[in-house]
CSV table of C-alpha atoms in Angstrom, one decimal:
chain,number,residue,atom,x,y,z
A,138,UNK,CA,24.8,3.4,45.1
A,139,UNK,CA,21.0,3.7,44.2
A,140,UNK,CA,18.9,0.8,45.1
A,141,UNK,CA,18.3,-0.7,41.1
A,142,UNK,CA,14.9,-2.4,42.0
A,143,UNK,CA,13.7,1.2,43.3
A,144,UNK,CA,14.9,3.0,39.6
A,145,UNK,CA,12.6,3.7,36.4
A,146,UNK,CA,12.8,1.9,33.4
A,147,UNK,CA,13.2,4.9,31.0
A,148,UNK,CA,13.6,8.5,31.5
A,149,UNK,CA,11.7,11.3,29.2
A,150,UNK,CA,13.1,14.8,29.0
A,151,UNK,CA,11.2,17.5,27.5
A,152,UNK,CA,7.4,18.1,28.3
A,153,UNK,CA,5.6,20.2,25.8
A,154,UNK,CA,2.6,18.2,24.5
A,155,UNK,CA,4.0,15.4,22.4
A,156,UNK,CA,6.6,14.7,25.4
A,157,UNK,CA,3.7,15.0,28.1
A,158,UNK,CA,1.9,12.5,26.1
A,159,UNK,CA,4.2,10.0,25.1
A,160,UNK,CA,5.4,9.8,28.8
A,161,UNK,CA,2.2,9.0,30.2
A,162,UNK,CA,1.7,6.2,27.6
A,163,UNK,CA,5.1,5.0,28.6
A,164,UNK,CA,3.5,4.4,31.9
A,165,UNK,CA,0.7,3.5,31.3
A,166,UNK,CA,1.9,0.4,29.5
A,167,UNK,CA,3.4,-0.6,32.6
A,168,UNK,CA,7.1,0.9,32.4
A,169,UNK,CA,7.9,3.4,35.2
A,170,UNK,CA,9.4,6.5,34.2
A,171,UNK,CA,11.4,9.5,35.1
A,172,UNK,CA,10.5,12.8,33.5
A,173,UNK,CA,12.6,16.2,33.3
A,174,UNK,CA,12.0,19.3,31.8
A,175,UNK,CA,14.1,22.9,32.0
A,176,UNK,CA,10.7,24.9,33.2
A,177,UNK,CA,9.6,22.8,36.2
A,178,UNK,CA,6.2,23.4,35.8
A,179,UNK,CA,5.6,21.2,32.9
A,180,UNK,CA,7.6,18.6,35.2
A,181,UNK,CA,4.3,19.4,38.0
A,182,UNK,CA,1.8,19.3,35.2
A,183,UNK,CA,2.6,16.0,33.8
A,184,UNK,CA,3.4,14.3,37.2
A,185,UNK,CA,-0.6,15.7,38.0
A,186,UNK,CA,-1.6,14.4,35.0
A,187,UNK,CA,-0.4,11.2,35.4
A,188,UNK,CA,-1.9,10.7,38.9
A,189,UNK,CA,-5.3,12.0,37.6
A,190,UNK,CA,-5.1,9.6,34.4
A,191,UNK,CA,-5.0,6.4,36.3
A,192,UNK,CA,-2.1,6.9,39.2
A,193,UNK,CA,0.4,6.1,36.6
A,194,UNK,CA,3.9,5.1,37.3
A,195,UNK,CA,5.4,8.7,36.4
A,196,UNK,CA,8.1,10.2,38.3
A,197,UNK,CA,9.1,13.9,38.0
A,198,UNK,CA,12.6,15.6,38.5
A,199,UNK,CA,13.6,18.9,38.6
A,200,UNK,CA,17.3,18.9,38.0
A,201,UNK,CA,18.9,16.8,35.4
A,202,UNK,CA,21.6,15.0,38.0
A,203,UNK,CA,18.9,13.5,40.0
A,204,UNK,CA,16.6,12.8,37.2
A,205,UNK,CA,19.7,10.9,35.1
A,206,UNK,CA,20.2,8.8,38.3
A,207,UNK,CA,16.6,7.9,38.7
A,208,UNK,CA,16.8,5.6,36.0
A,209,UNK,CA,18.1,2.0,36.3
A,210,UNK,CA,21.5,0.8,34.3
A,211,UNK,CA,22.3,1.0,31.3
A,212,UNK,CA,19.9,4.2,30.9
A,213,UNK,CA,17.7,5.2,28.4
A,214,UNK,CA,16.6,8.6,28.0
A,215,UNK,CA,14.2,9.8,25.3
A,216,UNK,CA,14.5,13.8,24.5
A,217,UNK,CA,11.5,15.4,23.0
A,218,UNK,CA,12.7,18.7,22.5
A,219,UNK,CA,13.1,21.5,19.4
A,220,UNK,CA,15.2,20.1,17.0
A,221,UNK,CA,18.7,22.1,16.1
A,222,UNK,CA,20.2,24.0,19.2
A,223,UNK,CA,18.0,22.9,21.9
A,224,UNK,CA,18.8,19.2,21.6
A,225,UNK,CA,22.5,19.6,21.4
A,226,UNK,CA,22.1,21.8,24.5
A,227,UNK,CA,19.8,19.1,26.6
A,228,UNK,CA,22.4,16.8,25.4
A,229,UNK,CA,25.6,18.3,27.1
A,230,UNK,CA,23.0,18.7,30.5
A,231,UNK,CA,22.4,15.3,30.6
A,232,UNK,CA,25.3,13.3,29.1
A,233,UNK,CA,27.5,14.9,31.9
A,234,UNK,CA,25.8,12.5,34.4
A,235,UNK,CA,25.6,9.5,32.2
A,236,UNK,CA,27.9,6.6,31.9
A,237,UNK,CA,29.6,4.3,29.3
A,238,UNK,CA,26.7,1.9,27.8
A,239,UNK,CA,23.8,4.3,28.7
A,240,UNK,CA,21.7,5.5,25.7
A,241,UNK,CA,20.1,8.8,24.3
A,242,UNK,CA,16.9,8.8,22.2
A,243,UNK,CA,16.1,11.9,19.9
A,244,UNK,CA,12.5,11.5,19.3
A,245,UNK,CA,12.1,15.3,17.6
A,246,UNK,CA,11.6,16.3,13.9
A,247,UNK,CA,15.5,16.2,13.7
A,248,UNK,CA,17.8,16.7,10.1
A,249,UNK,CA,19.3,13.3,9.8
A,250,UNK,CA,22.7,14.2,9.4
A,251,UNK,CA,22.6,16.2,13.2
A,252,UNK,CA,21.7,12.6,14.2
A,253,UNK,CA,24.3,11.3,12.5
A,254,UNK,CA,27.3,13.9,13.7
A,255,UNK,CA,25.7,13.1,17.1
A,256,UNK,CA,25.7,9.5,17.2
A,257,UNK,CA,29.4,9.6,16.2
A,258,UNK,CA,30.3,12.4,19.1
A,259,UNK,CA,28.1,10.0,21.8
A,260,UNK,CA,30.0,7.2,20.6
A,261,UNK,CA,33.4,8.8,21.7
A,262,UNK,CA,31.7,9.3,25.1
A,263,UNK,CA,30.7,5.5,25.2
A,264,UNK,CA,27.0,6.6,24.9
A,265,UNK,CA,24.5,5.0,22.5
A,266,UNK,CA,22.3,7.2,20.4
A,267,UNK,CA,18.9,6.9,18.2
A,268,UNK,CA,17.0,9.4,16.3
A,269,UNK,CA,13.8,8.2,16.3
A,270,UNK,CA,11.1,10.0,14.2
A,271,UNK,CA,7.3,9.9,16.2
A,272,UNK,CA,4.0,10.6,14.1
A,273,UNK,CA,0.7,10.7,14.9
A,274,UNK,CA,0.6,14.4,16.8
A,275,UNK,CA,-0.6,14.5,20.3
A,276,UNK,CA,-3.0,12.0,20.2
A,277,UNK,CA,-0.9,9.5,18.9
A,278,UNK,CA,1.8,10.1,20.9
A,279,UNK,CA,-0.8,9.5,24.0
A,280,UNK,CA,-2.5,6.1,22.4
A,281,UNK,CA,0.2,4.8,20.0
A,282,UNK,CA,2.1,6.6,17.6
A,283,UNK,CA,4.0,5.2,14.7
A,284,UNK,CA,7.6,5.3,15.6
A,285,UNK,CA,10.4,5.3,13.2
A,286,UNK,CA,13.9,4.8,15.5
A,287,UNK,CA,17.3,4.7,13.6
A,288,UNK,CA,20.7,4.6,14.7
A,289,UNK,CA,22.5,2.1,17.1
A,290,UNK,CA,20.7,-1.4,16.7
A,291,UNK,CA,22.3,-2.3,20.2
A,292,UNK,CA,20.4,1.1,21.3
A,293,UNK,CA,17.0,0.2,19.8
A,294,UNK,CA,17.3,-3.6,21.7
A,295,UNK,CA,17.3,-1.2,25.1
A,296,UNK,CA,13.9,0.2,24.0
A,297,UNK,CA,12.4,-2.5,22.1
A,298,UNK,CA,10.2,-4.1,24.9
A,299,UNK,CA,9.0,-0.4,25.6
A,300,UNK,CA,8.4,0.9,21.8
A,301,UNK,CA,6.6,-2.4,20.7
A,302,UNK,CA,4.0,-1.8,23.6
A,303,UNK,CA,4.0,1.9,23.2
A,304,UNK,CA,3.8,2.1,19.5
A,305,UNK,CA,0.2,2.1,17.5
A,306,UNK,CA,-1.2,-1.8,17.4
A,307,UNK,CA,-2.8,-2.9,14.2
A,308,UNK,CA,-4.6,-6.1,14.4
A,309,UNK,CA,-3.8,-7.4,11.2
A,310,UNK,CA,0.1,-6.5,10.8
A,311,UNK,CA,1.4,-5.7,14.4
A,312,UNK,CA,3.1,-2.7,16.2
A,313,UNK,CA,3.8,0.3,14.0
A,314,UNK,CA,7.1,0.3,15.1
A,315,UNK,CA,10.4,-1.2,13.6
A,316,UNK,CA,14.2,-0.8,13.7
A,317,UNK,CA,14.4,1.1,10.6
A,318,UNK,CA,18.1,1.3,10.0
A,319,UNK,CA,21.5,2.7,10.5
A,320,UNK,CA,22.7,6.1,11.2
A,321,UNK,CA,20.0,9.0,10.3
A,322,UNK,CA,17.7,6.8,8.6
A,323,UNK,CA,15.0,6.9,11.2
A,324,UNK,CA,15.0,10.7,11.2
A,325,UNK,CA,15.2,10.5,7.1
A,326,UNK,CA,12.0,8.4,6.8
A,327,UNK,CA,10.0,10.5,9.2
A,328,UNK,CA,11.2,13.4,6.8
A,329,UNK,CA,9.7,12.2,3.8
A,330,UNK,CA,6.5,11.0,5.8
A,331,UNK,CA,6.0,14.3,6.5
A,332,UNK,CA,6.7,15.1,3.1
A,333,UNK,CA,4.0,12.7,1.7
A,334,UNK,CA,1.6,14.2,4.2
A,335,UNK,CA,2.5,17.7,2.7
A,336,UNK,CA,1.4,15.9,-0.5
A,337,UNK,CA,-1.9,14.3,1.0
A,338,UNK,CA,-2.9,17.6,2.5
A,339,UNK,CA,-2.5,19.4,-0.3
A,340,UNK,CA,-4.4,17.1,-2.7
A,341,UNK,CA,-7.8,16.9,0.2
A,342,UNK,CA,-7.5,20.5,0.0
A,343,UNK,CA,-7.8,20.6,-3.9
A,344,UNK,CA,-10.8,18.3,-3.9
A,345,UNK,CA,-12.3,20.6,-1.1
A,346,UNK,CA,-12.1,23.8,-3.3
A,347,UNK,CA,-13.3,21.9,-6.6
A,348,UNK,CA,-16.3,20.5,-4.8
A,349,UNK,CA,-17.2,23.8,-2.9
A,350,UNK,CA,-16.1,26.1,-5.6
A,351,UNK,CA,-17.2,24.7,-8.7
A,352,UNK,CA,-19.8,22.1,-7.2
A,353,UNK,CA,-21.2,24.7,-4.9
A,354,UNK,CA,-21.0,21.9,-2.1
A,355,UNK,CA,-22.6,23.4,1.4
A,356,UNK,CA,-20.2,22.6,4.7
A,357,UNK,CA,-23.2,20.0,5.4
A,358,UNK,CA,-22.6,18.2,2.0
A,359,UNK,CA,-19.2,18.1,2.3
A,360,UNK,CA,-19.0,16.6,6.0
A,361,UNK,CA,-21.2,14.0,4.5
A,362,UNK,CA,-18.9,13.3,1.6
A,363,UNK,CA,-15.7,13.1,3.0
A,364,UNK,CA,-17.1,10.7,5.7
A,365,UNK,CA,-18.5,8.8,2.6
A,366,UNK,CA,-15.1,8.7,1.2
A,367,UNK,CA,-13.8,7.7,4.5
A,368,UNK,CA,-15.3,4.3,4.4
A,369,UNK,CA,-14.0,3.4,1.0
A,370,UNK,CA,-10.7,3.1,-0.9
A,371,UNK,CA,-9.8,6.5,0.6
A,372,UNK,CA,-10.1,5.5,4.5
A,373,UNK,CA,-7.5,7.3,6.3
A,374,UNK,CA,-6.6,9.5,9.0
A,375,UNK,CA,-6.4,13.1,7.1
A,376,UNK,CA,-9.8,12.1,5.3
A,377,UNK,CA,-11.4,11.3,8.6
A,378,UNK,CA,-10.5,14.7,10.0
A,379,UNK,CA,-11.4,16.3,7.3
A,380,UNK,CA,-15.0,15.1,7.4
A,381,UNK,CA,-15.1,16.2,11.1
A,382,UNK,CA,-13.6,19.8,10.4
A,383,UNK,CA,-16.8,20.6,8.0
A,384,UNK,CA,-19.0,19.4,10.7
A,385,UNK,CA,-17.6,22.2,13.3
A,386,UNK,CA,-19.6,25.2,13.8
A,387,UNK,CA,-18.1,28.3,15.1
A,388,UNK,CA,-18.3,28.7,18.7
A,389,UNK,CA,-17.4,32.6,18.3
A,390,UNK,CA,-19.9,33.7,15.6
A,391,UNK,CA,-22.4,32.1,13.1
A,392,UNK,CA,-21.8,29.3,10.8
A,393,UNK,CA,-18.7,26.9,10.3
A,394,UNK,CA,-15.3,27.3,11.8
A,395,UNK,CA,-13.7,26.3,8.7
A,396,UNK,CA,-14.7,29.3,6.8
A,397,UNK,CA,-13.3,31.6,9.5
A,398,UNK,CA,-9.9,30.1,9.5
A,399,UNK,CA,-7.4,32.2,7.9
A,400,UNK,CA,-6.3,30.8,4.6
A,401,UNK,CA,-2.3,31.1,5.4
A,402,UNK,CA,-0.4,27.9,5.8
A,403,UNK,CA,2.6,27.6,8.7
A,404,UNK,CA,5.0,24.7,8.6
A,405,UNK,CA,8.1,23.2,10.3
A,406,UNK,CA,10.5,22.8,7.6
A,407,UNK,CA,10.4,18.9,7.4
A,408,UNK,CA,8.6,19.5,4.1
A,409,UNK,CA,11.1,22.1,2.3
A,410,UNK,CA,13.7,19.3,3.4
A,411,UNK,CA,12.3,16.6,1.6
A,412,UNK,CA,11.8,18.5,-1.4
A,413,UNK,CA,15.5,19.3,-1.0
A,414,UNK,CA,16.4,15.8,-0.8
A,415,UNK,CA,14.6,15.1,-3.7
A,416,UNK,CA,16.2,17.5,-5.9
A,417,UNK,CA,19.8,16.4,-4.5
A,418,UNK,CA,19.4,13.1,-5.0
A,419,UNK,CA,17.6,13.9,-9.0
A,420,UNK,CA,14.4,12.3,-7.8
A,421,UNK,CA,11.3,13.9,-9.1
A,422,UNK,CA,8.7,14.6,-6.0
A,423,UNK,CA,6.3,17.0,-8.1
A,424,UNK,CA,3.5,16.6,-5.8
A,425,UNK,CA,5.7,17.0,-2.8
A,426,UNK,CA,7.0,20.4,-4.4
A,427,UNK,CA,3.4,22.0,-5.7
A,428,UNK,CA,2.5,21.4,-1.8
A,429,UNK,CA,5.2,23.4,-0.5
A,430,UNK,CA,5.1,25.7,-3.2
A,431,UNK,CA,1.3,26.4,-2.6
A,432,UNK,CA,2.5,26.9,1.1
A,433,UNK,CA,4.7,29.7,0.4
A,434,UNK,CA,2.0,31.2,-2.0
A,435,UNK,CA,-0.5,31.0,0.8
A,436,UNK,CA,1.8,33.2,3.2
A,437,UNK,CA,1.2,36.0,0.8
A,438,UNK,CA,-2.1,36.4,1.9
A,439,UNK,CA,-1.8,40.3,1.4
A,440,UNK,CA,-0.6,40.3,-2.0
A,441,UNK,CA,-3.0,37.9,-3.4
A,442,UNK,CA,-5.8,40.2,-1.8
A,443,UNK,CA,-4.2,42.6,-3.9
A,444,UNK,CA,-3.9,40.8,-7.0
A,445,UNK,CA,-7.6,39.6,-6.6
A,446,UNK,CA,-8.5,43.5,-7.1
A,447,UNK,CA,-6.0,44.0,-10.2
A,448,UNK,CA,-7.5,40.8,-12.1
A,449,UNK,CA,-11.2,41.6,-11.0
A,450,UNK,CA,-12.1,42.7,-14.6
A,451,UNK,CA,-10.9,39.5,-15.8
A,452,UNK,CA,-14.1,37.9,-15.4
A,453,UNK,CA,-12.3,34.9,-13.4
A,454,UNK,CA,-16.1,35.2,-11.5
A,455,UNK,CA,-17.9,34.8,-14.8
A,456,UNK,CA,-15.9,31.8,-15.8
A,457,UNK,CA,-16.8,30.2,-12.8
A,458,UNK,CA,-20.0,30.8,-12.8
A,459,UNK,CA,-20.7,29.6,-16.1
A,460,UNK,CA,-19.4,26.2,-14.9
A,461,UNK,CA,-22.5,24.1,-14.8
A,462,UNK,CA,-21.8,20.4,-13.2
A,463,UNK,CA,-23.6,17.4,-12.2
A,464,UNK,CA,-23.1,16.9,-8.5
A,465,UNK,CA,-23.1,13.5,-8.1
A,466,UNK,CA,-20.8,12.9,-11.1
A,467,UNK,CA,-18.5,15.5,-10.0
A,468,UNK,CA,-17.8,14.0,-6.5
A,469,UNK,CA,-17.5,10.4,-8.0
A,470,UNK,CA,-15.0,12.2,-10.3
A,471,UNK,CA,-12.9,14.0,-7.3
A,472,UNK,CA,-12.9,11.0,-5.5
A,473,UNK,CA,-10.9,8.9,-8.4
A,474,UNK,CA,-8.8,12.2,-8.9
A,475,UNK,CA,-7.9,12.0,-5.3
A,476,UNK,CA,-6.9,8.6,-4.9
A,477,UNK,CA,-4.9,8.7,-7.9
A,478,UNK,CA,-2.9,11.6,-7.2
A,479,UNK,CA,-2.3,10.3,-3.6
A,480,UNK,CA,-0.9,7.3,-5.3
A,481,UNK,CA,1.3,9.6,-7.2
A,482,UNK,CA,2.5,11.4,-3.7
A,483,UNK,CA,3.1,7.9,-1.8
A,484,UNK,CA,5.2,6.7,-5.1
A,485,UNK,CA,7.3,9.9,-5.0
A,486,UNK,CA,7.9,9.7,-1.2
A,487,UNK,CA,9.1,5.8,-1.5
A,488,UNK,CA,11.4,6.5,-4.5
A,489,UNK,CA,13.2,9.1,-2.1
A,490,UNK,CA,13.6,6.6,0.3
A,491,UNK,CA,15.1,4.0,-2.0
A,492,UNK,CA,17.5,6.7,-3.2
A,493,UNK,CA,18.7,7.6,-0.1
A,494,UNK,CA,18.6,4.1,1.5
A,495,UNK,CA,21.1,3.0,-1.9
A,496,UNK,CA,23.4,6.0,-1.5
A,497,UNK,CA,23.8,5.7,2.1
A,498,UNK,CA,23.9,2.0,2.1
A,499,UNK,CA,21.0,1.7,5.0
A,500,UNK,CA,19.3,-1.1,3.2
A,501,UNK,CA,15.7,0.2,3.8
A,502,UNK,CA,13.0,-1.8,3.5
A,503,UNK,CA,9.8,-0.1,1.8
A,504,UNK,CA,7.3,-2.9,2.5
A,505,UNK,CA,8.1,-2.3,6.2
A,506,UNK,CA,7.9,1.2,6.2
A,507,UNK,CA,4.4,1.0,4.4
A,508,UNK,CA,3.3,-1.5,7.7
A,509,UNK,CA,4.4,0.6,10.4
A,510,UNK,CA,2.8,4.0,8.5
A,511,UNK,CA,-1.0,1.9,8.8
A,512,UNK,CA,-1.4,2.7,12.5
A,513,UNK,CA,-0.7,5.9,14.5
A,514,UNK,CA,0.6,7.9,12.1
A,515,UNK,CA,-0.6,10.9,10.1
A,516,UNK,CA,-0.8,9.7,6.9
A,517,UNK,CA,-2.1,6.2,7.9
A,518,UNK,CA,-4.5,5.1,5.1
A,519,UNK,CA,-6.1,2.1,4.1
A,520,UNK,CA,-4.1,1.6,0.9
A,521,UNK,CA,-0.6,1.5,2.6
A,522,UNK,CA,-1.8,-2.5,3.3
A,523,UNK,CA,-1.7,-2.3,-0.5
A,524,UNK,CA,1.5,-0.6,-0.7
A,525,UNK,CA,3.0,-3.2,1.6
A,526,UNK,CA,2.2,-6.1,-0.7
A,527,UNK,CA,3.1,-4.1,-3.7
A,528,UNK,CA,6.9,-4.2,-2.3
A,529,UNK,CA,6.1,-7.7,-1.0
A,530,UNK,CA,5.2,-8.7,-4.4
A,531,UNK,CA,8.5,-7.4,-5.9
A,532,UNK,CA,10.9,-5.9,-3.4
A,533,UNK,CA,13.1,-3.8,-6.4
A,534,UNK,CA,9.6,-2.7,-7.7
A,535,UNK,CA,10.5,0.6,-9.5
A,536,UNK,CA,7.7,2.6,-9.2
A,537,UNK,CA,4.5,2.0,-7.2
A,538,UNK,CA,2.6,3.1,-10.4
A,539,UNK,CA,4.0,0.0,-12.2
A,540,UNK,CA,2.7,-2.5,-9.6
A,541,UNK,CA,0.3,-4.3,-11.6
A,542,UNK,CA,-2.7,-3.8,-9.0
A,543,UNK,CA,-2.0,0.0,-8.9
A,544,UNK,CA,-1.2,0.3,-12.5
A,545,UNK,CA,-5.0,-1.3,-13.2
A,546,UNK,CA,-6.4,1.5,-10.6
A,547,UNK,CA,-4.6,4.3,-12.4
A,548,UNK,CA,-5.8,3.1,-15.7
A,549,UNK,CA,-9.4,2.9,-14.0
A,550,UNK,CA,-9.2,6.6,-12.5
A,551,UNK,CA,-7.3,8.5,-15.2
A,552,UNK,CA,-10.7,9.5,-17.0
A,553,UNK,CA,-12.0,11.0,-14.4
A,554,UNK,CA,-8.7,12.8,-13.0
A,555,UNK,CA,-8.4,14.4,-16.3
A,556,UNK,CA,-12.1,15.9,-16.0
A,557,UNK,CA,-11.0,17.1,-12.7
A,558,UNK,CA,-8.1,19.0,-13.6
A,559,UNK,CA,-9.8,20.5,-16.8
A,560,UNK,CA,-12.8,21.3,-15.1
A,561,UNK,CA,-10.7,23.2,-12.2
A,562,UNK,CA,-8.1,24.7,-15.4
A,563,UNK,CA,-11.5,26.3,-17.2
A,564,UNK,CA,-13.1,27.5,-13.8
A,565,UNK,CA,-9.7,29.3,-13.1
A,566,UNK,CA,-9.6,27.1,-9.4
A,567,UNK,CA,-5.7,26.4,-9.0
A,568,UNK,CA,-5.0,22.3,-8.4
A,569,UNK,CA,-1.4,22.4,-8.6
A,570,UNK,CA,-1.2,19.0,-6.3
A,571,UNK,CA,-3.6,16.9,-8.8
A,572,UNK,CA,-2.1,18.6,-11.7
A,573,UNK,CA,1.5,17.9,-11.2
A,574,UNK,CA,0.5,14.3,-10.1
A,575,UNK,CA,-1.2,14.0,-13.4
A,576,UNK,CA,1.8,15.2,-15.4
A,577,UNK,CA,4.2,12.9,-13.3
A,578,UNK,CA,2.0,10.0,-14.1
A,579,UNK,CA,2.0,11.1,-17.9
A,580,UNK,CA,5.7,11.6,-18.2
A,581,UNK,CA,6.6,8.5,-16.4
A,582,UNK,CA,4.2,6.1,-19.0
A,583,UNK,CA,5.3,7.7,-22.2
A,584,UNK,CA,8.4,5.7,-23.9
A,585,UNK,CA,9.5,9.0,-25.4
A,586,UNK,CA,9.6,12.1,-24.2
A,587,UNK,CA,10.5,15.9,-25.8
A,588,UNK,CA,13.6,15.6,-24.0
A,589,UNK,CA,15.4,14.9,-27.2
A,590,UNK,CA,14.9,18.7,-28.4
A,591,UNK,CA,16.1,19.8,-24.8
A,592,UNK,CA,19.3,17.5,-25.1
A,593,UNK,CA,19.7,18.9,-28.8
A,594,UNK,CA,19.3,22.7,-27.4
A,595,UNK,CA,21.8,21.9,-24.7
A,596,UNK,CA,24.4,20.5,-27.5
A,597,UNK,CA,24.0,23.7,-29.6
A,598,UNK,CA,25.0,25.8,-27.2
A,599,UNK,CA,27.0,24.3,-24.7
A,600,UNK,CA,28.4,21.4,-26.5
A,601,UNK,CA,27.2,19.1,-24.0
A,602,UNK,CA,26.9,16.2,-26.4
A,603,UNK,CA,24.3,13.7,-27.2
A,604,UNK,CA,23.3,10.0,-27.5
A,605,UNK,CA,21.6,8.6,-30.4
A,606,UNK,CA,18.6,6.4,-30.7
A,607,UNK,CA,20.3,4.0,-33.4
A,608,UNK,CA,24.2,3.7,-32.3
A,609,UNK,CA,26.2,3.6,-29.1
A,610,UNK,CA,28.4,6.1,-28.4
A,611,UNK,CA,28.5,10.2,-27.7
A,612,UNK,CA,27.7,12.5,-30.4
A,613,UNK,CA,28.4,16.5,-30.8
A,614,UNK,CA,27.0,18.2,-33.7
A,615,UNK,CA,28.1,21.8,-34.8
A,616,UNK,CA,24.0,22.8,-35.2
A,617,UNK,CA,25.2,26.7,-35.7
A,618,UNK,CA,27.4,26.0,-38.7
A,619,UNK,CA,24.9,23.8,-40.3
A,620,UNK,CA,21.8,26.1,-39.5
A,621,UNK,CA,24.0,29.0,-41.2
A,622,UNK,CA,25.0,26.8,-44.2
A,623,UNK,CA,21.4,25.9,-44.7
A,624,UNK,CA,20.1,29.5,-44.8
A,625,UNK,CA,22.5,30.7,-47.3
C-alpha cells in the first residue's frame, strides 16, 4: 500500500490554460497537487511552470492510474475539461481507479442538468460529485478566482480548506467561495453569472459606441474617461479592462489595436442557456437577451457590410453628423445611463436565480452570491457590496430596483439615461441593452400596463377568458358578435 504521508492532497485533470493556472494556484497555497492530462506535453509544461514559479509542490503524471493512486484518500480530483462528452469521458477514465468515498469536482462551465445526472450516476458507484463554477479567466484561476461549488455537501467539506485559500480574498468580506447548494446549483449560478456578464459587456460596448460615434471621443479620451469611471460607482473589472484596451497601440501597424479588432463576437453558450432558462421560468431578462441578439447580429458581418451599402442613400451619415453634443455633458450622461442599465442586468440575473432556486428547492442566498462575486470573477464590481446589503436588509426583496437605495439611484439617473437613449436613436446608433433596460424599468414601475388589451384580444380570437379589475372571477365575452351587432 502507498505511503499516505507521501501522497498529494488533491488531483487536477485537464491542463488547458484554466487547469494549469488553478493547479499552480492550489500548489502555491501549500497543497501538494497531482496533475494529469490526456496529451502528456501539457503535463510536462505544467511541471516546468511549477518549477519556474517557485518550486511549487506539483507532480505530473502521464497515465490515469498512477495519477489517481498518487492522491491521499479520500481522493479529490478536480476536472477542468470542455463541457459535455469530454467530461463523461474523463469521469470514465478516472473513476475506474477510484474507490468508494472518493470525490470528483467538475470545474467547467457545464449545463446544470448534466451535473445532476452525473451526481446520481457517481452516487451509485459510491463516489461523491460537485459541479463548481470557476470565474475570473486565466488571471483569476492563477491568483484567486470566484468559485461556485454545488452538489454533495459532504464533497464540499473535503475541499473547503483548499477553496477557502485558493479563492480571491476580499478584505472586508472574506474568500470568494461558498457552498452554493444541492444538485446543479453551482453550475446554474455560474451560468447566470455569465449571462449577467454578457449584459454588462454589451452595455459597456454601447457606452463606447455613443461616446465614439456621437461624441467623437478619441481612443486617448476614451481611455481617460473609463479610467476615471473606474474610480467611482462604476468601479469594476470590466470597466478597468476596457480602459486598458483603449490605451493599447497596434503592434502590427499604426493607431490603436481596438480599431483593428473585427466586430464579430464569439460565444460559448452560457449566455444562450441563461436566456432559455429565463424563458422557461417566465422571468423577464431583456438586457441579457438583447446582448445575446447583439452577438448574433455581430456574426452577420458580410450581411451588415451589404446592408450598409443598401442604406447608404438613406442619409444615416447625415443624421449622425447633425448631432451636436456637449462632450462633458454627454460623458456624464452616459456614465449615469450605464450604471442604471447595469443594475437592471444584475436584477434580472438575481430574479432568475431566485426563480430556479424556488423551483428546485435549492434555498440559495442571493446576498451570499453577491458577496462571492465581489472578487476574482469577471462581473466583480464595487456595487456588488451594495447588492449584498440590499438582500441583507430584505432577503425576500422582490427586485433590486425596489430596494430603497437602488430605487433612489434609478430615479436620480433616469433623465440622463433617457437622454442617452434618445440621442442614440436620433443618431441612428443602436443601444439595445440600454434601451431594453430602460423599457424593463419603465414597465416594472407602472401599476397599469396595456396588457389588458392583449388579454382582450386573446379572449376575442381564442376564448382564453380574462379577469376584471372590479370583481373576482374569470370572464369570457363574445366580442365578435357584440362588434357585429354594434355595426349594424
